[in-house]
PDB file of C-alpha atoms and ligand atoms in Angstrom:
ATOM      1  CA  MET P  69       0.000   0.000   0.000  1.00  0.00           C
ATOM      2  CA  SER P  70       1.199   3.467  -0.810  1.00  0.00           C
ATOM      3  CA  SER P  71       0.801   6.501   1.368  1.00  0.00           C
ATOM      4  CA  ALA P  72       2.617   8.770  -1.035  1.00  0.00           C
ATOM      5  CA  ILE P  73       1.367  12.256  -1.762  1.00  0.00           C
ATOM      6  CA  SER P  74       0.087  13.109  -5.231  1.00  0.00           C
ATOM      7  CA  ALA P  75       0.443  16.363  -7.118  1.00  0.00           C
ATOM      8  CA  VAL P  76      -2.467  16.964  -9.460  1.00  0.00           C
ATOM      9  CA  ARG P  77      -2.296  19.200 -12.516  1.00  0.00           C
ATOM     10  CA  ARG P  78      -5.450  20.213 -14.350  1.00  0.00           C
ATOM     11  CA  LEU P  79      -5.342  20.834 -18.101  1.00  0.00           C
ATOM     12  CA  GLN P  80      -8.077  21.613 -20.610  1.00  0.00           C
ATOM     13  CA  PHE P  81      -8.378  20.844 -24.284  1.00  0.00           C
ATOM     14  CA  CYS P  82     -10.991  20.751 -27.047  1.00  0.00           C
ATOM     15  CA  SER P  83     -11.241  17.744 -29.331  1.00  0.00           C
ATOM     16  CA  GLY P  84     -13.598  16.138 -31.764  1.00  0.00           C
ATOM     17  CA  HIS P  85     -14.255  12.414 -31.801  1.00  0.00           C
ATOM     18  CA  ARG P  86     -16.889   9.828 -32.336  1.00  0.00           C
ATOM     19  CA  VAL P  87     -17.452   6.529 -30.561  1.00  0.00           C
ATOM     20  CA  TYR P  88     -17.339   4.011 -33.382  1.00  0.00           C
ATOM     21  CA  LYS P  89     -20.396   1.749 -33.425  1.00  0.00           C
ATOM     22  CA  HIS P  90     -21.974   3.577 -30.494  1.00  0.00           C
ATOM     23  CA  GLU P  91     -25.641   2.630 -30.120  1.00  0.00           C
ATOM     24  CA  SER P  92     -26.826   6.226 -30.140  1.00  0.00           C
ATOM     25  CA  LYS P  93     -25.762   9.850 -30.658  1.00  0.00           C
ATOM     26  CA  CYS P  94     -22.082   9.379 -29.761  1.00  0.00           C
ATOM     27  CA  ALA P  95     -21.615   7.655 -33.123  1.00  0.00           C
ATOM     28  CA  HIS P  96     -21.858  11.085 -34.791  1.00  0.00           C
ATOM     29  CA  LEU P  97     -18.852  13.337 -35.246  1.00  0.00           C
ATOM     30  CA  HIS P  98     -18.905  15.782 -32.319  1.00  0.00           C
ATOM     31  CA  GLY P  99     -16.589  17.260 -29.732  1.00  0.00           C
ATOM     32  CA  HIS P 100     -16.042  18.109 -26.083  1.00  0.00           C
ATOM     33  CA  ASN P 101     -14.288  20.609 -23.889  1.00  0.00           C
ATOM     34  CA  TYR P 102     -12.250  18.058 -21.978  1.00  0.00           C
ATOM     35  CA  VAL P 103     -10.708  18.625 -18.569  1.00  0.00           C
ATOM     36  CA  VAL P 104      -7.993  16.265 -17.412  1.00  0.00           C
ATOM     37  CA  PHE P 105      -6.525  15.871 -13.930  1.00  0.00           C
ATOM     38  CA  LEU P 106      -3.061  14.305 -13.976  1.00  0.00           C
ATOM     39  CA  HIS P 107      -2.052  12.686 -10.671  1.00  0.00           C
ATOM     40  CA  ALA P 108       1.690  12.328 -10.191  1.00  0.00           C
ATOM     41  CA  GLN P 109       3.695  10.705  -7.406  1.00  0.00           C
ATOM     42  CA  MET P 110       7.375  10.446  -6.803  1.00  0.00           C
ATOM     43  CA  ALA P 111       8.637   7.198  -8.275  1.00  0.00           C
ATOM     44  CA  ALA P 112       8.461   4.416  -5.682  1.00  0.00           C
ATOM     45  CA  SER P 113      12.169   3.690  -5.975  1.00  0.00           C
ATOM     46  CA  LEU P 114      13.010   7.283  -5.015  1.00  0.00           C
ATOM     47  CA  ARG P 115      10.344   7.563  -2.344  1.00  0.00           C
ATOM     48  CA  GLU P 116      11.973   5.009  -0.070  1.00  0.00           C
ATOM     49  CA  SER P 117      15.221   6.952   0.021  1.00  0.00           C
ATOM     50  CA  ARG P 118      13.393  10.174   0.892  1.00  0.00           C
ATOM     51  CA  GLY P 119      11.520   9.139   3.986  1.00  0.00           C
ATOM     52  CA  GLY P 120       8.544   7.526   2.316  1.00  0.00           C
ATOM     53  CA  LEU P 121       6.357  10.553   1.632  1.00  0.00           C
ATOM     54  CA  GLY P 122       7.740  11.265  -1.797  1.00  0.00           C
ATOM     55  CA  LEU P 123       8.613  14.931  -1.463  1.00  0.00           C
ATOM     56  CA  ASP P 124      11.679  16.718  -2.783  1.00  0.00           C
ATOM     57  CA  GLU P 125      14.027  18.962  -0.813  1.00  0.00           C
ATOM     58  CA  LEU P 126      11.558  21.841  -1.070  1.00  0.00           C
ATOM     59  CA  GLY P 127       8.615  19.763   0.111  1.00  0.00           C
ATOM     60  CA  ARG P 128       6.999  19.148  -3.292  1.00  0.00           C
ATOM     61  CA  VAL P 129       6.105  16.043  -5.242  1.00  0.00           C
ATOM     62  CA  ILE P 130       7.095  17.987  -8.342  1.00  0.00           C
ATOM     63  CA  ASP P 131       6.680  21.601  -9.368  1.00  0.00           C
ATOM     64  CA  PHE P 132       3.211  22.023 -10.875  1.00  0.00           C
ATOM     65  CA  ALA P 133       4.758  23.962 -13.749  1.00  0.00           C
ATOM     66  CA  VAL P 134       6.851  20.943 -14.681  1.00  0.00           C
ATOM     67  CA  LEU P 135       3.765  18.779 -15.024  1.00  0.00           C
ATOM     68  CA  LYS P 136       2.266  21.394 -17.323  1.00  0.00           C
ATOM     69  CA  ASP P 137       5.488  21.726 -19.308  1.00  0.00           C
ATOM     70  CA  ARG P 138       5.660  17.958 -19.813  1.00  0.00           C
ATOM     71  CA  PHE P 139       2.031  17.238 -20.721  1.00  0.00           C
ATOM     72  CA  ALA P 140       0.554  20.384 -22.258  1.00  0.00           C
ATOM     73  CA  PRO P 141       2.729  20.355 -25.411  1.00  0.00           C
ATOM     74  CA  TRP P 142       1.806  16.738 -26.122  1.00  0.00           C
ATOM     75  CA  ILE P 143      -1.894  17.476 -25.693  1.00  0.00           C
ATOM     76  CA  GLU P 144      -1.669  20.646 -27.778  1.00  0.00           C
ATOM     77  CA  ASN P 145       0.233  18.932 -30.567  1.00  0.00           C
ATOM     78  CA  ASN P 146      -1.823  15.758 -30.712  1.00  0.00           C
ATOM     79  CA  TRP P 147      -5.339  16.291 -29.383  1.00  0.00           C
ATOM     80  CA  ASP P 148      -6.247  19.940 -28.891  1.00  0.00           C
ATOM     81  CA  HIS P 149      -8.455  21.335 -31.675  1.00  0.00           C
ATOM     82  CA  GLY P 150      -8.095  18.093 -33.591  1.00  0.00           C
ATOM     83  CA  PHE P 151     -10.095  14.951 -34.180  1.00  0.00           C
ATOM     84  CA  ILE P 152      -9.464  11.687 -32.344  1.00  0.00           C
ATOM     85  CA  LEU P 153     -10.573   8.538 -34.135  1.00  0.00           C
ATOM     86  CA  TRP P 154     -10.094   4.806 -33.673  1.00  0.00           C
ATOM     87  CA  GLU P 155      -7.575   3.579 -36.188  1.00  0.00           C
ATOM     88  CA  GLN P 156     -10.143   0.954 -37.244  1.00  0.00           C
ATOM     89  CA  ASP P 157     -12.791   3.602 -38.004  1.00  0.00           C
ATOM     90  CA  ALA P 158     -12.105   3.567 -41.735  1.00  0.00           C
ATOM     91  CA  GLU P 159     -15.265   5.458 -42.658  1.00  0.00           C
ATOM     92  CA  ALA P 160     -14.570   8.509 -40.496  1.00  0.00           C
ATOM     93  CA  ILE P 161     -10.869   8.483 -41.358  1.00  0.00           C
ATOM     94  CA  ALA P 162     -11.741   8.472 -45.055  1.00  0.00           C
ATOM     95  CA  ALA P 163     -14.223  11.312 -44.578  1.00  0.00           C
ATOM     96  CA  LEU P 164     -11.758  13.551 -42.763  1.00  0.00           C
ATOM     97  CA  SER P 165      -8.968  12.715 -45.176  1.00  0.00           C
ATOM     98  CA  HIS P 166     -10.858  14.688 -47.810  1.00  0.00           C
ATOM     99  CA  MET P 167     -10.203  17.858 -45.832  1.00  0.00           C
ATOM    100  CA  SER P 168      -6.919  19.620 -46.334  1.00  0.00           C
ATOM    101  CA  ASP P 169      -4.789  19.972 -43.242  1.00  0.00           C
ATOM    102  CA  GLN P 170      -7.316  18.494 -40.792  1.00  0.00           C
ATOM    103  CA  LYS P 171      -5.613  17.596 -37.505  1.00  0.00           C
ATOM    104  CA  LEU P 172      -6.292  13.923 -36.845  1.00  0.00           C
ATOM    105  CA  PHE P 173      -5.055  11.587 -34.107  1.00  0.00           C
ATOM    106  CA  LEU P 174      -5.544   7.859 -34.609  1.00  0.00           C
ATOM    107  CA  LEU P 175      -5.956   5.997 -31.335  1.00  0.00           C
ATOM    108  CA  ASP P 176      -5.399   2.243 -31.047  1.00  0.00           C
ATOM    109  CA  ALA P 177      -8.785   1.925 -29.355  1.00  0.00           C
ATOM    110  CA  ASN P 178     -12.206   3.537 -29.639  1.00  0.00           C
ATOM    111  CA  PRO P 179     -11.798   7.149 -28.414  1.00  0.00           C
ATOM    112  CA  THR P 180     -14.024   6.903 -25.377  1.00  0.00           C
ATOM    113  CA  ALA P 181     -13.004   8.946 -22.348  1.00  0.00           C
ATOM    114  CA  GLU P 182     -11.839   5.692 -20.765  1.00  0.00           C
ATOM    115  CA  ASN P 183      -9.485   4.817 -23.620  1.00  0.00           C
ATOM    116  CA  MET P 184      -8.204   8.389 -23.886  1.00  0.00           C
ATOM    117  CA  ALA P 185      -7.386   8.415 -20.164  1.00  0.00           C
ATOM    118  CA  LEU P 186      -5.642   5.046 -20.483  1.00  0.00           C
ATOM    119  CA  HIS P 187      -3.594   6.386 -23.381  1.00  0.00           C
ATOM    120  CA  LEU P 188      -2.416   9.311 -21.274  1.00  0.00           C
ATOM    121  CA  LEU P 189      -1.571   7.006 -18.361  1.00  0.00           C
ATOM    122  CA  ASN P 190       0.094   4.122 -20.171  1.00  0.00           C
ATOM    123  CA  VAL P 191       1.481   5.550 -23.409  1.00  0.00           C
ATOM    124  CA  VAL P 192       1.996   9.306 -23.052  1.00  0.00           C
ATOM    125  CA  ALA P 193       3.096   9.588 -19.433  1.00  0.00           C
ATOM    126  CA  PRO P 194       6.079   7.198 -19.612  1.00  0.00           C
ATOM    127  CA  VAL P 195       7.416   9.199 -22.565  1.00  0.00           C
ATOM    128  CA  VAL P 196       6.851  12.762 -21.385  1.00  0.00           C
ATOM    129  CA  LEU P 197       7.894  12.023 -17.781  1.00  0.00           C
ATOM    130  CA  ALA P 198      11.049  10.145 -18.753  1.00  0.00           C
ATOM    131  CA  GLY P 199      13.962  11.427 -16.728  1.00  0.00           C
ATOM    132  CA  SER P 200      11.751  13.058 -14.108  1.00  0.00           C
ATOM    133  CA  ALA P 201      11.427  11.913 -10.504  1.00  0.00           C
ATOM    134  CA  VAL P 202       7.708  11.216 -10.791  1.00  0.00           C
ATOM    135  CA  GLU P 203       5.314   8.782 -12.396  1.00  0.00           C
ATOM    136  CA  LEU P 204       1.684   9.221 -13.331  1.00  0.00           C
ATOM    137  CA  THR P 205      -0.500   7.096 -11.080  1.00  0.00           C
ATOM    138  CA  ARG P 206      -3.980   8.292 -11.974  1.00  0.00           C
ATOM    139  CA  VAL P 207      -5.823  10.145 -14.708  1.00  0.00           C
ATOM    140  CA  VAL P 208      -9.252  11.670 -14.210  1.00  0.00           C
ATOM    141  CA  LEU P 209     -10.830  12.821 -17.456  1.00  0.00           C
ATOM    142  CA  TRP P 210     -13.965  14.924 -17.630  1.00  0.00           C
ATOM    143  CA  GLU P 211     -15.734  14.561 -20.943  1.00  0.00           C
ATOM    144  CA  THR P 212     -18.447  16.844 -19.585  1.00  0.00           C
ATOM    145  CA  GLU P 213     -19.109  18.137 -16.090  1.00  0.00           C
ATOM    146  CA  ASN P 214     -21.370  15.141 -15.588  1.00  0.00           C
ATOM    147  CA  CYS P 215     -19.439  12.393 -17.354  1.00  0.00           C
ATOM    148  CA  ILE P 216     -16.102  11.530 -15.815  1.00  0.00           C
ATOM    149  CA  VAL P 217     -13.738   8.570 -15.917  1.00  0.00           C
ATOM    150  CA  GLU P 218     -10.851   7.609 -13.675  1.00  0.00           C
ATOM    151  CA  VAL P 219      -8.024   5.255 -14.477  1.00  0.00           C
ATOM    152  CA  GLY P 220      -5.127   4.391 -12.234  1.00  0.00           C
ATOM    153  CA  ARG P 221      -2.480   1.865 -11.484  1.00  0.00           C
TER     154      ARG P 221
HETATM  155 ZN1  LIG I 512     -18.280  12.365 -27.163  1.00  0.00          ZN
END
């Protein structure tokens, strides 16, 4: 069991998507103003040598600005003001490919909030946090104010 302290950075982005083969309206191309909460903890291997709480010399998990600097460029470059589609959604990919210069991100799973949060946790975080003292332990993604997913390790 871990009693480590988490630092949480909130970021916002706007993206279009559709949920391929959704039974109802989410099958249509549409978008959301997403809000993501990124929960970071000091890596377990470092925590033990620092008294167990997982704080640096200044008493922080990590500077909040560092979390923004690591994640915001990835989100801006890949998801913000772009479309996120499942790489198997050939119909929507073909439709958007007719547009010149349309920003498109192909996800290896249907772009539900759950799969987007998992992508941030398992694929993006290990890359953008490489070389830092922290690891991402939890992602909370708001698709709307009422529809929220949480994934963690
Ligand atoms: Zn949606």
